[in-house]
């Protein structure tokens, strides 16, 4: 019995808006912006989708993949910065929708884009302590960017859920390490409609410092080097930052490129690094070692090392790969996008 | 939908839970307490799979209050895999031509309505075309 991931599932809304279309509205050079941020388009939720609905479908997919029944789930944590309610947990709706209530613990988490991996750490802790047999951590967001702001080009929507336990994992956990400071690079005050950010300050002292430090901390803790890893998923606020982080660490492109979902669905915030990790698991072979490093503004990074087991082959036919959702797409123009995202205020 | 009614009907709306008559085997959705076929009061909860096919549909261009932002949207009668027919919204219809009787559908968790900005959000299942 080894601690690890028993199953995973994702959900990505089918609607897309391209960087070119957003740039057209703001009289910007779409070609140049798209190239600069290495993003083609982003996922947009349907008008009746939100963080709760996306989480439910991702969790249903993860549970089916794991083979567990809802009554075996002892904890559900939903990490997001776009919970539908300020007060009333998304996690209870998810638990009720999958039939896991009432004998479990559930809570919502918030830590910008790393709330989902914070949930993974909590579930790993509960399972390791034998308090629960299995639990689920979800990272989901329907991210909002202020119209005309740089964030509007990348603020996407999607969710990724991981079932964690000890019985026949598809990937075992080798260790985890976090690096956390008070760094004000991105925030949204209570009641504010859109988040604010500190521009270039989101780079070196924020994303890169935390991502690189968490990675190094994990390597030191486990006595591993980056050469020991076959696949990597870093948080993807855009398509350029994770590649720059990989370059700074000497990680070759082929180890990280499969994780770069951001190019086609944008930054899914709390789901971002977990979505990349899910796609790496879709493609992984038994025996491969995967590095997952999240980043949440404010700021912190959680790093994990996993080793893929033979179980992944057994369970693969029950999974819906990330690519199925990425390939399912319907393009919107800016007017429909504005309607989908509630940017048209009727009263 | 009021808070109490929303909570009371949650199991059927969230999970597609219905009833099965333990005497004659008749299935019902949503949860029922009396078998209409044999009048038995002995019913147990029954979990529908969520797989369905389209029977008939209509396009809604003039929506009821609270649904104006969704127009045009599709509403239809669908038959669950287990044989029970329900009326439901059909979402993510990007091409109306695909709406033919027999179209394979699956139930998906969506927002049903939000009421006021300060009220509760009602969630439940709607049908979507199977993409794969």
XYZ file of C-alpha atoms in Angstrom:
479
model
C 0.000 0.000 0.000
C 1.702 3.213 -1.109
C 0.404 6.739 -1.017
C -0.461 8.213 -4.392
C -3.012 9.146 -7.015
C -5.774 6.604 -7.607
C -7.407 8.465 -10.488
C -7.804 11.868 -12.090
C -10.215 13.742 -14.309
C -10.494 17.124 -15.951
C -13.158 19.285 -17.519
C -12.712 22.152 -19.963
C -15.685 24.171 -21.259
C -16.060 23.914 -25.022
C -16.082 27.632 -25.884
C -12.937 29.503 -26.988
C -11.915 33.047 -27.768
C -8.667 33.708 -29.593
C -5.985 36.164 -28.548
C -6.430 37.747 -32.013
C -10.141 38.408 -31.386
C -9.499 40.058 -28.002
C -6.674 42.123 -29.517
C -8.996 43.252 -32.341
C -11.335 44.875 -29.808
C -8.566 46.788 -28.042
C -6.738 47.764 -31.235
C -3.668 45.752 -30.276
C -1.411 43.588 -32.430
C -2.864 40.097 -31.917
C -0.018 38.365 -33.741
C 2.584 40.003 -31.574
C 0.669 39.420 -28.315
C -0.073 35.781 -29.145
C 3.597 35.179 -29.917
C 4.719 37.136 -26.850
C 2.608 35.164 -24.365
C 2.714 31.905 -26.371
C -1.081 31.535 -26.167
C -3.425 30.983 -29.133
C -6.831 30.967 -27.445
C -8.494 30.424 -24.082
C -11.446 28.413 -22.793
C -14.640 30.278 -21.886
C -17.419 28.764 -19.767
C -20.977 28.415 -21.060
C -23.458 30.830 -19.509
C -24.710 28.115 -17.165
C -21.245 26.919 -16.111
C -19.248 28.093 -13.110
C -16.596 26.778 -10.756
C -19.078 24.412 -9.091
C -20.338 22.824 -12.327
C -16.827 22.463 -13.758
C -15.620 20.903 -10.492
C -18.495 18.405 -10.452
C -17.746 17.101 -13.964
C -13.992 16.927 -13.309
C -14.636 15.017 -10.074
C -17.114 12.642 -11.769
C -14.428 11.879 -14.369
C -11.771 11.406 -11.674
C -13.957 9.122 -9.583
C -14.819 6.948 -12.597
C -11.125 6.727 -13.446
C -10.198 5.726 -9.885
C -12.825 2.980 -9.725
C -13.827 4.096 -6.214
C -17.411 4.536 -5.074
C -18.537 7.924 -3.693
C -18.973 6.457 -0.193
C -15.210 5.734 -0.056
C -14.385 9.453 -0.311
C -13.535 10.936 3.090
C -12.558 14.465 2.048
C -13.186 16.907 -0.784
C -11.271 20.175 -1.106
C -11.999 22.617 -3.918
C -9.320 25.199 -4.605
C -10.390 28.240 -6.606
C -10.323 32.008 -6.678
C -13.736 32.083 -8.385
C -16.001 30.232 -5.981
C -19.622 31.093 -6.864
C -20.412 32.189 -3.303
C -18.438 34.400 -0.943
C -19.989 32.359 1.885
C -21.180 28.809 1.094
C -18.722 26.151 0.036
C -18.394 24.863 -3.510
C -17.058 21.621 -2.012
C -20.432 20.657 -0.491
C -22.169 21.003 -3.863
C -19.497 18.782 -5.407
C -19.811 16.238 -2.583
C -23.608 16.177 -2.883
C -23.554 15.916 -6.676
C -21.315 12.839 -6.654
C -23.210 11.233 -3.763
C -20.352 11.363 -1.238
C -22.357 13.075 1.539
C -22.728 13.090 4.496
C -19.824 11.142 6.036
C -16.897 13.238 4.836
C -15.106 16.517 5.436
C -15.223 19.239 2.787
C -13.901 22.772 2.410
C -13.036 25.438 -0.113
C -9.493 26.712 -0.411
C -8.119 29.947 -1.822
C -4.496 30.687 -2.704
C -4.649 32.293 -6.148
C -3.521 29.642 -8.670
C -2.171 27.079 -6.196
C -5.279 26.392 -4.095
C -5.777 23.075 -5.909
C -2.341 21.708 -5.022
C -2.809 22.954 -1.441
C -5.858 20.667 -1.421
C -3.731 17.784 -2.706
C -1.311 18.291 0.184
C -4.176 18.230 2.687
C -5.650 15.030 1.274
C -2.216 13.378 1.164
C -1.832 14.289 4.829
C -5.205 12.849 5.861
C -4.637 9.624 3.916
C -1.060 9.251 5.196
C -2.355 9.630 8.764
C -4.977 6.938 8.067
C -7.747 9.397 8.975
C -9.476 8.688 5.649
C -9.109 5.956 3.028
C -9.333 8.309 0.069
C -10.070 11.928 -0.726
C -10.363 14.301 -3.667
C -8.564 17.570 -4.376
C -9.917 19.801 -7.127
C -8.450 22.898 -8.736
C -10.991 24.858 -10.774
C -11.408 28.399 -11.977
C -13.515 30.567 -14.255
C -10.950 33.314 -14.301
C -11.876 36.937 -14.960
C -9.591 39.513 -16.512
C -10.439 43.211 -16.605
C -11.473 44.177 -20.168
C -8.439 45.521 -21.988
C -5.998 44.322 -19.316
C -3.139 41.965 -20.187
C -4.814 39.261 -18.070
C -7.834 39.200 -20.373
C -5.804 37.366 -23.018
C -5.113 34.425 -20.720
C -7.812 34.207 -17.996
C -9.381 30.851 -18.918
C -11.676 28.227 -17.427
C -11.241 24.581 -16.488
C -10.923 22.107 -13.669
C -8.719 19.173 -12.681
C -9.480 16.664 -9.921
C -7.272 14.029 -8.290
C -8.432 11.086 -6.199
C -5.791 10.358 -3.577
C -5.408 7.195 -1.545
C -3.224 4.169 -0.887
C -4.826 1.296 -2.774
C -3.239 0.631 -6.192
C -2.164 4.169 -7.162
C -1.469 5.050 -10.794
C 1.346 7.279 -9.523
C 2.985 7.111 -6.120
C 3.966 10.224 -4.191
C 7.693 10.401 -3.457
C 7.585 13.678 -1.602
C 6.364 17.248 -1.529
C 7.881 20.603 -0.635
C 6.521 24.146 -0.468
C 8.068 27.605 -0.691
C 5.897 30.462 0.620
C 6.350 34.208 1.214
C 4.180 37.352 1.428
C 4.684 38.719 -2.089
C 1.926 41.051 -3.381
C 2.087 40.360 -7.133
C -1.634 39.744 -7.793
C -4.720 40.315 -5.664
C -8.444 40.985 -5.623
C -9.980 42.904 -2.745
C -13.285 41.774 -1.237
C -16.132 42.940 -3.482
C -13.841 43.910 -6.385
C -15.033 42.519 -9.712
C -11.614 42.059 -11.319
C -8.184 41.221 -9.905
C -5.255 43.639 -10.003
C -1.611 42.805 -10.572
C 1.808 44.361 -10.236
C 2.802 44.018 -13.912
C 6.395 42.903 -14.359
C 6.684 42.294 -10.598
C 4.722 39.057 -11.251
C 7.877 37.624 -12.874
C 11.268 37.441 -11.130
C 10.346 38.025 -7.453
C 7.100 36.130 -7.735
C 6.571 33.284 -10.235
C 10.228 32.478 -10.867
C 11.535 32.860 -7.303
C 8.857 30.568 -5.867
C 8.717 28.028 -8.691
C 12.495 27.603 -8.854
C 12.930 27.581 -5.057
C 10.199 24.975 -4.528
C 11.735 22.794 -7.239
C 15.195 23.057 -5.693
C 13.803 22.428 -2.219
C 12.098 19.228 -3.383
C 15.238 17.997 -5.156
C 17.303 18.606 -2.009
C 14.696 16.910 0.189
C 14.516 13.788 -1.981
C 18.167 13.706 -3.049
C 17.179 13.802 -6.709
C 18.393 15.810 -9.682
C 16.285 17.125 -12.560
C 17.839 14.457 -14.776
C 15.865 11.927 -12.725
C 12.579 13.371 -14.013
C 10.962 12.354 -17.297
C 8.098 14.848 -17.308
C 7.430 18.244 -15.753
C 4.375 20.423 -15.193
C 4.828 23.974 -13.926
C 2.061 26.522 -13.357
C 1.158 28.163 -16.675
C 0.078 31.807 -16.284
C 1.034 32.121 -19.950
C 2.949 29.954 -22.389
C 6.253 31.687 -21.803
C 6.839 31.603 -18.010
C 6.949 27.779 -17.621
C 9.369 27.519 -20.562
C 11.606 30.206 -19.031
C 11.520 28.405 -15.674
C 12.437 25.135 -17.373
C 15.277 26.836 -19.230
C 16.610 28.400 -16.025
C 16.695 24.935 -14.442
C 18.201 23.268 -17.513
C 15.093 21.158 -18.188
C 14.890 20.235 -21.897
C 11.811 21.352 -23.846
C 10.618 17.798 -24.522
C 10.068 17.183 -20.798
C 7.675 20.119 -20.352
C 6.035 20.768 -23.726
C 3.319 18.109 -23.281
C 2.079 19.974 -20.202
C 1.545 23.290 -21.958
C -2.257 23.269 -22.175
C -2.184 27.055 -21.675
C -1.576 27.612 -25.389
C -5.049 26.282 -26.243
C -7.170 26.899 -23.121
C -5.447 29.828 -21.397
C -4.511 30.030 -17.746
C -6.994 27.901 -15.837
C -5.619 29.356 -12.569
C -6.127 26.793 -9.762
C -6.348 24.038 -12.393
C -3.356 25.188 -14.445
C -0.416 23.117 -13.164
C -2.809 20.241 -12.335
C -4.160 20.256 -15.910
C -0.599 20.042 -17.236
C 0.081 17.212 -14.785
C -3.071 15.404 -15.972
C -1.923 15.661 -19.584
C 1.503 14.332 -18.603
C -0.245 11.380 -16.897
C -2.322 10.831 -20.066
C 0.935 10.260 -21.942
C 3.134 8.740 -19.233
C 4.544 5.223 -19.188
C 4.992 3.133 -16.045
C 8.240 3.941 -14.267
C 8.395 7.557 -15.386
C 8.998 10.232 -12.738
C 6.914 13.434 -12.954
C 7.607 16.802 -11.323
C 4.566 18.975 -10.532
C 5.138 22.543 -9.311
C 2.264 24.950 -8.808
C 2.463 28.678 -8.243
C -0.078 30.875 -6.506
C 0.263 34.621 -6.343
C 0.570 36.114 -2.938
C 2.780 33.918 -3.105
C 3.770 30.266 -2.911
C 4.687 27.130 -4.817
C 3.975 23.480 -3.995
C 6.315 20.910 -5.565
C 5.562 17.175 -5.828
C 7.443 14.185 -7.171
C 5.461 11.218 -8.508
C 6.475 7.889 -10.007
C 4.011 6.342 -12.480
C 3.000 2.709 -11.828
C 1.693 -0.138 -14.005
C -1.820 0.669 -12.740
C -1.965 3.608 -15.116
C -2.261 1.200 -18.051
C -5.069 -0.749 -16.355
C -7.118 2.386 -15.707
C -6.392 4.338 -18.878
C -9.450 3.085 -20.779
C -11.685 4.641 -18.101
C -10.202 8.118 -18.464
C -11.218 10.998 -20.705
C -7.899 12.474 -21.864
C -7.246 16.207 -21.612
C -6.925 16.296 -25.409
C -10.561 15.190 -25.841
C -11.678 18.325 -24.048
C -9.084 20.561 -25.701
C -10.113 19.347 -29.178
C -13.829 19.931 -28.487
C -14.088 23.629 -29.293
C -16.536 26.275 -30.460
C -15.147 29.709 -31.182
C -16.809 32.873 -29.837
C -16.463 36.459 -31.008
C -15.830 39.144 -28.391
C -19.503 40.123 -28.142
C -20.601 36.587 -27.261
C -17.578 36.195 -24.985
C -18.641 39.335 -23.110
C -22.132 37.888 -22.733
C -20.794 34.521 -21.545
C -18.614 36.173 -18.915
C -21.281 38.509 -17.568
C -19.447 41.597 -18.779
C -22.685 43.064 -20.166
C -24.537 44.554 -17.208
C -28.286 44.632 -17.878
C -29.382 46.526 -14.753
C -37.275 28.136 -6.622
C -37.347 28.748 -2.868
C -34.533 27.590 -0.582
C -36.541 24.785 1.061
C -37.850 23.394 -2.231
C -34.399 23.612 -3.774
C -32.923 21.625 -0.887
C -35.786 19.082 -0.871
C -35.418 18.258 -4.571
C -31.621 18.277 -4.530
C -31.051 14.533 -4.841
C -33.105 14.218 -8.017
C -31.712 17.414 -9.536
C -28.039 16.765 -8.690
C -27.758 13.016 -9.166
C -30.664 11.887 -11.333
C -32.006 9.858 -8.452
C -35.543 8.552 -9.020
C -37.748 5.807 -7.628
C -38.397 2.150 -8.398
C -41.556 0.317 -7.351
C -40.454 -2.821 -5.531
C -43.760 -4.535 -6.453
C -44.107 -3.948 -10.198
C -40.685 -2.508 -11.090
C -42.006 0.772 -12.533
C -39.416 3.573 -12.628
C -40.044 7.235 -11.862
C -38.176 10.487 -12.138
C -38.039 12.561 -9.994
C -38.380 10.685 -6.706
C -41.964 9.527 -6.219
C -43.713 8.110 -3.146
C -46.634 6.295 -4.820
C -46.522 3.896 -7.781
C -48.986 5.261 -10.322
C -49.208 1.853 -12.033
C -49.933 -0.460 -9.086
C -50.656 2.092 -6.273
C -47.955 0.541 -4.090
C -46.332 2.761 -1.480
C -43.308 0.495 -1.440
C -40.806 2.400 -3.586
C -37.023 2.505 -3.300
C -34.505 5.007 -4.594
C -33.193 4.275 -8.080
C -30.093 5.723 -9.690
C -30.427 6.525 -13.411
C -27.237 6.285 -15.460
C -27.392 9.700 -17.126
C -27.328 8.282 -20.655
C -30.264 9.392 -22.794
C -31.567 9.912 -26.325
C -33.471 12.797 -27.818
C -37.193 12.336 -28.464
C -38.386 15.840 -29.373
C -37.164 19.392 -28.970
C -38.017 23.035 -29.435
C -36.009 26.237 -29.654
C -36.835 28.915 -27.105
C -36.547 32.450 -28.509
C -38.823 34.207 -26.020
C -37.641 33.125 -22.597
C -39.300 33.280 -19.229
C -38.003 35.812 -16.698
C -34.533 34.936 -15.530
C -33.606 33.007 -18.670
C -33.502 35.888 -21.186
C -29.708 35.798 -21.391
C -29.719 32.206 -22.623
C -31.811 32.711 -25.805
C -31.878 31.021 -28.117
C -31.768 27.818 -26.116
C -33.125 24.328 -26.600
C -35.596 22.430 -24.521
C -36.669 18.878 -25.165
C -38.096 15.574 -24.104
C -35.383 12.977 -23.660
C -35.636 9.297 -22.880
C -33.257 8.013 -20.240
C -31.459 4.752 -20.976
C -33.763 3.045 -18.464
C -36.877 4.078 -20.425
C -38.171 7.035 -18.397
C -38.847 10.268 -20.279
C -38.001 13.657 -18.782
C -38.139 17.247 -20.035
C -34.861 19.135 -19.830
C -32.773 21.870 -21.359
C -30.320 20.679 -24.015
C -27.058 22.586 -23.729
C -24.002 23.208 -25.906
C -25.976 22.823 -29.140
C -23.616 24.547 -31.544
C -25.415 23.288 -34.649
C -29.194 22.929 -34.581
C -29.050 20.340 -37.384
C -27.698 17.723 -34.996
C -30.982 17.774 -33.057
C -32.595 14.691 -34.571
C -34.711 12.085 -32.749
C -32.415 9.410 -31.348
C -29.443 11.770 -30.833
C -27.273 10.383 -28.031
C -27.192 12.643 -24.980
C -25.678 12.608 -21.517
C -26.765 14.484 -18.430
C -24.384 17.217 -17.291
C -24.260 19.339 -14.126
C -25.129 22.995 -14.795
C -26.628 26.098 -13.225
C -30.417 25.981 -13.486
C -31.045 29.521 -12.330
C -29.652 32.223 -10.109
C -32.671 34.272 -9.067
C -31.400 37.517 -7.594
C -27.745 38.424 -7.081
C -28.164 37.844 -3.361
C -30.188 34.632 -3.612
C -29.086 31.025 -3.861
C -27.829 29.446 -7.061
C -29.830 26.412 -8.146
C -27.844 23.629 -9.763
C -29.000 20.492 -11.516
C -28.701 18.278 -14.541
C -29.296 19.171 -18.180
C -28.708 17.139 -21.334
C -25.772 17.668 -23.694
C -24.967 15.956 -26.996
C -22.326 13.238 -26.646
C -19.203 14.477 -28.365
C -17.230 11.264 -28.242
